[in-house]
Amino acid sequence: MSGHTTSLRLKLPLLCLLLQLLTIILFASFVRYNDQTSPKLWHKELELHNKSHLDHEFYIRYPSFQDVHTMIFVGFGFLMTFLKRYSFSSVAFNFLIAAFAIQWSILMQGFFHSFHQGKIYVGIESMINADFCAGAVLISFGAVLGKTSPVQLLLMTWLEVMLFACNEYILLNVLGAKDAGGSMTIHTFGAYFGLMTSRVLYRPHLDKSKERDGSTYHSDLFAMIGTIFLWLFWPSFNSAITAHGDDQQRTVMNTYFSLAASTLATFAASAFVNTGGKLDMVHIQNAALAGGVVVGTSGEMALTPFGAMIAGVLAGFISTLGFKFLTVGDLANCGGNVPFVTP
Amino acid sequence: MSGHTTSLRLKLPLLCLLLQLLTIILFASFVRYNDQTSPKLWHKELELHNKSHLDHEFYIRYPSFQDVHTMIFVGFGFLMTFLKRYSFSSVAFNFLIAAFAIQWSILMQGFFHSFHQGKIYVGIESMINADFCAGAVLISFGAVLGKTSPVQLLLMTWLEVMLFACNEYILLNVLGAKDAGGSMTIHTFGAYFGLMTSRVLYRPHLDKSKERDGSTYHSDLFAMIGTIFLWLFWPSFNSAITAHGDDQQRTVMNTYFSLAASTLATFAASAFVNTGGKLDMVHIQNAALAGGVVVGTSGEMALTPFGAMIAGVLAGFISTLGFKFLTVGDLANCGGNVPFVTP
Amino acid sequence: MSGHTTSLRLKLPLLCLLLQLLTIILFASFVRYNDQTSPKLWHKELELHNKSHLDHEFYIRYPSFQDVHTMIFVGFGFLMTFLKRYSFSSVAFNFLIAAFAIQWSILMQGFFHSFHQGKIYVGIESMINADFCAGAVLISFGAVLGKTSPVQLLLMTWLEVMLFACNEYILLNVLGAKDAGGSMTIHTFGAYFGLMTSRVLYRPHLDKSKERDGSTYHSDLFAMIGTIFLWLFWPSFNSAITAHGDDQQRTVMNTYFSLAASTLATFAASAFVNTGGKLDMVHIQNAALAGGVVVGTSGEMALTPFGAMIAGVLAGFISTLGFKFLTVGDLANCGGNVPFVTP
């Protein structure tokens, strides 16, 4: 797959097993089923509160969880297949680091957010939050795409998840910010962490791998699979852990309108800035998603449909222009990709 | 992407922004959150009717909405990737016009169907209906695939959405027809509108683009992604806005059986009409879907499982034969594609 | 598509129509809407038990059903696209035999499991069980991939579905085993049946088709679409028909952790056994899924999260090593694929 083959033969297996073993030991020590997942606790709750099985949080949250899960593994996985000689590695490494990130973040988020009497109690919301954290790692992955070995990626994941949980704790619990769709905790954090990692890992001899940065017609199509699935399920991403009822409905609707408006703005900006009015696939990929991020923090507010559209238009426009006129070193690639123009 | 590059540089951005601006102004003037989406109205309803947040329509309709949303953006988007030199444009233009169609149809359907005291009140059902209307536009897109610029496509969408809402109003409200799965309002309307547009837009010099009408092995596989996602979620399409309970369940089941039977009939017909018994991918793509369309109007009726199967078999068979023996100018391409035989 | 073209011209259409006709006749004779699907019976139940439409089983089971449905048609369909000259046939034949299997298994499972007073009553659970049975057939399809005509595949499906229902009846009803995720009834049965069929159908002259067993870069990427969708929705597969409430939640969570741990173990094992530490795509494909199968039987038990991880690690490890060191004739390809190493 990539270079460094001899050391990979041992390093990658050892690191995978070490991290997995550490995770298992910490899970055995600290992680327990919460009151909705443990048979004993749930049946007690059923009796005490005169509830029915259908009042289980699972039936409210599971469809949203599966949408988010699809975004993490299909959306991000295929979004980064556009580098023609790196497509398969992108999907595979995305799979590996997301699979580790969700386990590790259950622990780290648990220690910071739901540590009661020495235990972490997990349920469907823990799974959604773990997927969110994996999203931040994958945004950072985008910034170092094609420049790192799977060993480095696993180590980056290990570190980033810990810092993510810490940053999230400070923002949400200490400073009391609201950020249901994770614009700050997930997208901004992931982008900055990725840029930082990209500098730390920078090795001059890897520059010759630049020729791998081209795309082919088919790798662009694979990348559109990722784009579309991310775009589709963004309303679920922003609403997956908001309060029940009207809040969840409003977040979905605001995100839906913001994304739609952002798409038109992106196509407009992309055709305008490119020579000959050609559309640039990478603009489309990233900027169309800007509409989801921009209402991530404020999704449940009563933005009104036209307010969400205005936010989406601005996000799509600014993001595309930023992509065109700023370079990698800047914050242009908040979406996490190396910018280039499709043929 | 396509020709006309110099004019696209300005025309496409201007049209996108003009349409988006018009949409935002009309939304600001007329569109309001409905009683399930507005925080004030929903909390009033909670108190008045002694409801819980979990009685929110959102929890009943959102999974169906996401299935329909996937059909519109992944299903239709990839269905039309089979033209080898047009694959990427198909997905991208599909994305652009669907993103505009859902916004514009919220307005147009709103004016015709839910205009109360000068305002349009929107909720989860409006989003499903907007996606339905986008479906009709994408069926028409199929009929002009490879022959039109994105500027023309946006203008077509603008016009078609208005006529769609008008036609839907006449059929459902004036004539009182039932058409939950939209066989008449969506599929038939979309196909006829596409044929009409195809004649209006016909420009002889574009005939040399015929060579682009070939498919490659990989573009066929991408198209199967679209086919399979459309097929999978058709039960959700037909049932997304039917009455709760047994009606919704029955529509899903009838569509499931009709689609399965239609698939076998299509494979049979395709192998029979082709030289050497080869299967034709485009037959499979379109005819397998005929099973979903044929029960679209009558889905919630007590068709019985075997009745749904008979409908599916006839739809698959007739649709494949029509595709083989009628030409584009006829109604053969109700599914919306230009017919050709795969290698 | 494949050879035998002249006979296919008649054999395939005749067999499709014959099987579909037989199915329709048996459905007309035996299959009826159950009490949740029939308008009369459901409205009676509404009155008798003071229920609301929202208590309908549909709202609990339908999202899980659609996840399973996606696994069967997208997951299995694209999993087997890796053979470069067989990609399109894999998706198409998968589509054909799954569409027949779901119809035929409604009948066969109905005769064995829900035959009351001469009728089979069908509802949303019947559809999930039918999809499960199709899963077993598709696992067997994997073992004969590239070696069979669609006519043979349909006959295999016809026979396998009957034996599946019989085996399931013996295991679950006679012996009283519990197997909600179908590890025994679906995965083990499907794998053994596939191996058996592979021997019966073995024709020496087809060995020259071995050259078709190669993969290309793009066929590997298509196969990853299948892998990821199977992996994503496996928690839904294992939990789709478990008891409501905590059981369903626990099955989902155990499967989620088992799959994540299995993924790391698989990457470790794959890099270790391959020359130069390269990752083998087929290992990743099959072994990552072993984590779902291994908790299929015991999913609803209180395995604890770390217990599920240990099961996943062992499954991923053993499955990858088995794939490397055993040959096709053995049970190595429980996942259903012909093993080979990616470039």
Coordinates of N, CA and C in Angstrom, one line a residue, chain B residues 61-194:
Chain B
R61 N -41.8 10.2 10.5 CA -41.5 10.5 9.1 C -40.0 10.6 8.8
Y62 N -39.2 10.9 9.8 CA -37.8 11.2 9.4 C -37.0 10.1 8.8
P63 N -37.2 8.8 9.3 CA -36.5 7.7 8.6 C -36.9 7.6 7.1
S64 N -38.2 7.7 6.9 CA -38.7 7.7 5.5 C -38.1 8.8 4.7
F65 N -38.1 10.0 5.3 CA -37.6 11.1 4.6 C -36.1 10.9 4.1
Q66 N -35.3 10.3 5.1 CA -33.9 10.1 4.7 C -33.8 9.1 3.6
D67 N -34.7 8.1 3.6 CA -34.6 7.1 2.5 C -34.9 7.8 1.2
V68 N -36.0 8.6 1.2 CA -36.3 9.3 -0.1 C -35.2 10.3 -0.5
H69 N -34.6 11.0 0.5 CA -33.5 11.9 0.2 C -32.3 11.1 -0.4
T70 N -32.0 9.9 0.1 CA -31.0 9.1 -0.5 C -31.3 8.7 -2.0
M71 N -32.6 8.4 -2.2 CA -33.0 8.1 -3.6 C -32.8 9.3 -4.5
I72 N -33.1 10.5 -4.1 CA -33.0 11.6 -5.0 C -31.5 12.0 -5.3
F73 N -30.7 11.9 -4.3 CA -29.3 12.4 -4.5 C -28.3 11.3 -4.8
V74 N -28.5 10.1 -4.2 CA -27.6 9.0 -4.6 C -28.2 8.2 -5.7
G75 N -29.5 7.9 -5.6 CA -30.2 7.0 -6.5 C -30.2 7.6 -7.9
F76 N -30.9 8.8 -8.1 CA -30.9 9.4 -9.4 C -29.5 9.9 -9.8
G77 N -28.8 10.4 -8.9 CA -27.4 10.9 -9.2 C -26.6 9.9 -9.9
F78 N -26.5 8.7 -9.3 CA -25.6 7.7 -9.9 C -26.3 6.9 -11.0
L79 N -27.6 6.8 -11.0 CA -28.4 6.1 -12.1 C -27.9 6.6 -13.4
M80 N -27.6 7.9 -13.5 CA -27.3 8.5 -14.8 C -25.8 8.6 -15.1
T81 N -25.0 7.9 -14.4 CA -23.5 8.0 -14.6 C -23.1 7.1 -15.7
F82 N -24.0 6.3 -16.4 CA -23.6 5.3 -17.3 C -23.0 5.8 -18.6
L83 N -23.3 7.1 -18.9 CA -22.7 7.7 -20.1 C -21.2 8.0 -19.8
K84 N -20.3 7.3 -20.5 CA -18.9 7.3 -20.0 C -18.2 8.7 -19.9
R85 N -18.6 9.6 -20.8 CA -17.9 10.9 -20.8 C -18.8 11.9 -20.1
Y86 N -19.8 11.4 -19.4 CA -20.8 12.4 -18.8 C -21.1 12.0 -17.4
S87 N -20.3 11.0 -16.9 CA -20.7 10.4 -15.6 C -20.6 11.5 -14.5
F88 N -19.4 12.2 -14.5 CA -19.3 13.2 -13.4 C -20.2 14.3 -13.5
S89 N -20.5 14.8 -14.7 CA -21.5 15.9 -14.9 C -22.8 15.4 -14.4
S90 N -23.2 14.2 -14.7 CA -24.5 13.7 -14.3 C -24.7 13.8 -12.8
V91 N -23.7 13.3 -12.0 CA -23.8 13.4 -10.6 C -23.9 14.9 -10.1
A92 N -23.0 15.7 -10.7 CA -22.9 17.1 -10.3 C -24.1 17.9 -10.6
F93 N -24.6 17.7 -11.9 CA -25.8 18.5 -12.3 C -27.0 18.0 -11.5
N94 N -27.1 16.7 -11.3 CA -28.2 16.1 -10.5 C -28.2 16.8 -9.1
F95 N -27.0 17.0 -8.5 CA -26.8 17.6 -7.2 C -27.3 19.0 -7.3
L96 N -26.9 19.8 -8.3 CA -27.2 21.2 -8.4 C -28.8 21.4 -8.6
I97 N -29.3 20.7 -9.5 CA -30.8 21.0 -9.8 C -31.7 20.4 -8.7
A98 N -31.3 19.3 -8.1 CA -32.1 18.8 -6.9 C -32.0 19.8 -5.8
A99 N -30.8 20.3 -5.5 CA -30.7 21.3 -4.4 C -31.6 22.5 -4.7
F100 N -31.7 23.0 -5.9 CA -32.6 24.1 -6.2 C -34.0 23.7 -6.2
A101 N -34.3 22.5 -6.7 CA -35.7 22.0 -6.8 C -36.4 21.9 -5.5
I102 N -35.6 21.4 -4.5 CA -36.2 21.2 -3.2 C -36.6 22.6 -2.5
Q103 N -35.8 23.6 -2.8 CA -36.1 24.9 -2.2 C -37.3 25.5 -2.9
W104 N -37.3 25.5 -4.3 CA -38.3 26.1 -5.1 C -39.6 25.4 -4.9
S105 N -39.6 24.1 -4.7 CA -40.9 23.4 -4.6 C -41.5 23.6 -3.2
I106 N -40.7 23.9 -2.2 CA -41.3 24.2 -0.9 C -42.2 25.4 -1.1
L107 N -41.8 26.4 -1.9 CA -42.6 27.6 -2.2 C -43.8 27.2 -3.1
M108 N -43.5 26.6 -4.2 CA -44.6 26.4 -5.2 C -45.7 25.4 -4.6
Q109 N -45.2 24.3 -4.0 CA -46.2 23.4 -3.4 C -46.9 24.1 -2.2
G110 N -46.2 25.0 -1.6 CA -46.8 25.7 -0.4 C -47.9 26.6 -0.9
F111 N -47.6 27.4 -2.0 CA -48.7 28.3 -2.5 C -49.9 27.5 -2.9
F112 N -49.8 26.3 -3.5 CA -50.9 25.6 -3.9 C -51.6 24.7 -2.8
H113 N -50.8 24.3 -1.8 CA -51.4 23.3 -0.9 C -51.5 23.7 0.5
S114 N -50.6 24.6 1.0 CA -50.7 24.9 2.4 C -50.6 26.4 2.6
F115 N -51.3 27.2 1.9 CA -51.2 28.7 2.0 C -52.3 29.1 2.9
H116 N -52.0 29.4 4.2 CA -53.0 29.8 5.2 C -52.7 31.3 5.6
Q117 N -53.6 32.1 5.5 CA -53.5 33.5 6.0 C -52.2 34.1 5.5
G118 N -51.9 34.0 4.3 CA -50.7 34.6 3.7 C -49.4 34.0 4.0
K119 N -49.4 32.8 4.7 CA -48.1 32.2 5.0 C -48.1 30.7 4.6
I120 N -46.9 30.2 4.3 CA -46.7 28.8 4.1 C -46.1 28.2 5.3
Y121 N -46.7 27.2 5.9 CA -46.1 26.6 7.1 C -45.4 25.3 6.8
V122 N -44.2 25.2 7.1 CA -43.4 24.0 6.7 C -43.0 23.1 7.8
G123 N -42.9 21.8 7.5 CA -42.5 20.8 8.5 C -41.9 19.6 7.8
I124 N -41.9 18.5 8.4 CA -41.2 17.3 7.8 C -41.9 16.9 6.6
E125 N -43.2 17.0 6.5 CA -43.9 16.5 5.3 C -43.6 17.4 4.1
S126 N -43.4 18.7 4.4 CA -43.0 19.6 3.3 C -41.7 19.2 2.7
M127 N -40.8 18.7 3.5 CA -39.4 18.3 3.1 C -39.6 17.0 2.2
I128 N -40.4 16.1 2.6 CA -40.7 14.9 1.8 C -41.3 15.3 0.5
N129 N -42.3 16.1 0.5 CA -42.9 16.5 -0.8 C -42.0 17.3 -1.7
A130 N -41.1 18.1 -1.1 CA -40.1 18.8 -1.9 C -39.2 17.8 -2.6
D131 N -38.8 16.8 -1.8 CA -37.9 15.8 -2.5 C -38.7 15.0 -3.6
F132 N -39.9 14.8 -3.4 CA -40.7 14.1 -4.4 C -40.7 15.0 -5.7
C133 N -40.9 16.3 -5.5 CA -40.9 17.2 -6.7 C -39.6 17.1 -7.4
A134 N -38.5 17.1 -6.6 CA -37.2 17.0 -7.2 C -37.0 15.7 -8.0
G135 N -37.7 14.7 -7.5 CA -37.7 13.4 -8.3 C -38.2 13.6 -9.7
A136 N -39.3 14.3 -9.8 CA -39.9 14.5 -11.1 C -39.0 15.3 -12.0
V137 N -38.3 16.3 -11.5 CA -37.3 17.1 -12.2 C -36.2 16.2 -12.7
L138 N -35.7 15.3 -11.9 CA -34.6 14.4 -12.2 C -35.0 13.4 -13.3
I139 N -36.3 13.0 -13.3 CA -36.7 12.1 -14.3 C -36.7 12.8 -15.7
S140 N -37.1 14.1 -15.7 CA -37.0 14.9 -16.9 C -35.5 15.1 -17.3
F141 N -34.7 15.3 -16.3 CA -33.2 15.5 -16.5 C -32.7 14.3 -17.3
G142 N -33.2 13.1 -17.0 CA -32.8 11.8 -17.7 C -33.0 11.9 -19.2
A143 N -34.1 12.6 -19.5 CA -34.5 12.6 -20.9 C -33.7 13.6 -21.7
V144 N -33.0 14.5 -21.1 CA -32.2 15.5 -21.8 C -30.7 15.3 -21.4
L145 N -30.4 14.2 -20.8 CA -29.0 13.9 -20.4 C -28.0 14.1 -21.5
G146 N -27.0 14.9 -21.3 CA -25.9 15.0 -22.2 C -26.2 16.0 -23.3
K147 N -27.4 16.6 -23.3 CA -27.8 17.5 -24.3 C -27.9 19.0 -23.9
T148 N -27.7 19.2 -22.5 CA -28.1 20.5 -22.0 C -27.0 21.0 -21.1
S149 N -26.9 22.3 -21.0 CA -26.0 23.0 -20.1 C -26.6 23.1 -18.7
P150 N -25.8 23.3 -17.7 CA -26.4 23.5 -16.4 C -27.3 24.7 -16.3
V151 N -27.1 25.8 -17.1 CA -27.9 26.9 -17.2 C -29.3 26.5 -17.6
Q152 N -29.4 25.8 -18.7 CA -30.7 25.3 -19.2 C -31.4 24.4 -18.2
L153 N -30.6 23.6 -17.5 CA -31.1 22.6 -16.5 C -31.8 23.4 -15.4
L154 N -31.1 24.5 -15.0 CA -31.7 25.3 -13.9 C -33.0 26.0 -14.3
L155 N -33.0 26.5 -15.5 CA -34.2 27.1 -16.0 C -35.3 26.1 -16.2
M156 N -35.0 24.9 -16.7 CA -36.0 23.8 -16.8 C -36.6 23.5 -15.4
T157 N -35.7 23.4 -14.4 CA -36.1 23.1 -13.0 C -37.1 24.2 -12.5
W158 N -36.7 25.4 -12.8 CA -37.5 26.6 -12.3 C -38.9 26.5 -12.9
L159 N -39.0 26.2 -14.2 CA -40.3 26.1 -14.8 C -41.1 24.8 -14.4
E160 N -40.3 23.7 -14.4 CA -41.0 22.4 -14.1 C -41.6 22.3 -12.7
V161 N -40.9 22.9 -11.8 CA -41.4 22.8 -10.4 C -42.7 23.6 -10.3
M162 N -42.8 24.7 -11.0 CA -44.1 25.5 -11.0 C -45.2 24.7 -11.7
L163 N -44.9 24.1 -12.8 CA -46.0 23.3 -13.5 C -46.3 22.0 -12.7
F164 N -45.3 21.4 -12.0 CA -45.5 20.3 -11.2 C -46.5 20.6 -10.1
A165 N -46.3 21.7 -9.4 CA -47.2 22.0 -8.3 C -48.6 22.3 -8.8
C166 N -48.7 22.9 -10.0 CA -50.0 23.2 -10.6 C -50.7 21.9 -11.0
N167 N -50.0 21.0 -11.6 CA -50.5 19.7 -12.1 C -51.0 18.9 -10.9
E168 N -50.1 18.9 -9.8 CA -50.4 18.2 -8.6 C -51.7 18.7 -7.9
Y169 N -51.8 20.0 -8.0 CA -53.0 20.6 -7.4 C -54.3 20.2 -8.1
I170 N -54.2 20.2 -9.4 CA -55.4 19.8 -10.2 C -55.7 18.4 -10.0
L171 N -54.7 17.5 -10.0 CA -55.0 16.1 -9.9 C -55.5 15.7 -8.5
L172 N -54.8 16.2 -7.5 CA -55.1 15.8 -6.1 C -56.3 16.6 -5.5
N173 N -56.2 17.9 -5.7 CA -57.2 18.7 -5.0 C -58.5 19.0 -5.8
V174 N -58.3 19.2 -7.1 CA -59.5 19.5 -7.9 C -60.2 18.2 -8.4
L175 N -59.4 17.3 -8.9 CA -60.0 16.0 -9.4 C -60.1 15.0 -8.3
G176 N -59.4 15.2 -7.1 CA -59.5 14.3 -6.0 C -58.9 12.9 -6.2
A177 N -57.9 12.8 -7.1 CA -57.2 11.6 -7.3 C -56.4 11.2 -6.0
K178 N -56.1 9.9 -5.8 CA -55.2 9.5 -4.8 C -53.9 9.0 -5.4
D179 N -52.8 9.5 -4.9 CA -51.5 9.1 -5.6 C -50.3 9.3 -4.7
A180 N -50.4 8.5 -3.6 CA -49.4 8.6 -2.5 C -48.0 8.4 -3.0
G181 N -47.8 7.4 -3.9 CA -46.5 7.2 -4.4 C -46.1 8.0 -5.6
G182 N -47.0 8.8 -6.0 CA -46.7 9.8 -7.1 C -46.5 9.2 -8.5
S183 N -47.2 8.1 -8.8 CA -47.0 7.5 -10.1 C -47.5 8.5 -11.2
M184 N -48.6 9.2 -10.9 CA -49.1 10.1 -11.9 C -48.3 11.5 -11.7
T185 N -48.4 12.0 -10.5 CA -47.8 13.4 -10.3 C -46.3 13.5 -10.5
I186 N -45.6 12.4 -10.2 CA -44.2 12.5 -10.2 C -43.6 11.8 -11.5
H187 N -43.9 10.5 -11.7 CA -43.2 9.7 -12.7 C -43.8 10.1 -14.1
T188 N -45.1 10.1 -14.2 CA -45.7 10.3 -15.6 C -45.4 11.8 -15.9
F189 N -45.7 12.7 -15.0 CA -45.4 14.1 -15.3 C -44.0 14.4 -15.6
G190 N -43.1 13.8 -14.8 CA -41.6 14.0 -15.1 C -41.2 13.5 -16.5
A191 N -41.7 12.3 -16.8 CA -41.4 11.7 -18.1 C -41.9 12.6 -19.3
Y192 N -43.1 13.0 -19.2 CA -43.7 13.8 -20.3 C -43.0 15.2 -20.4
F193 N -42.7 15.8 -19.3 CA -42.1 17.1 -19.3 C -40.7 17.0 -19.9
G194 N -40.0 15.8 -19.5 CA -38.7 15.6 -20.1 C -38.7 15.5 -21.6

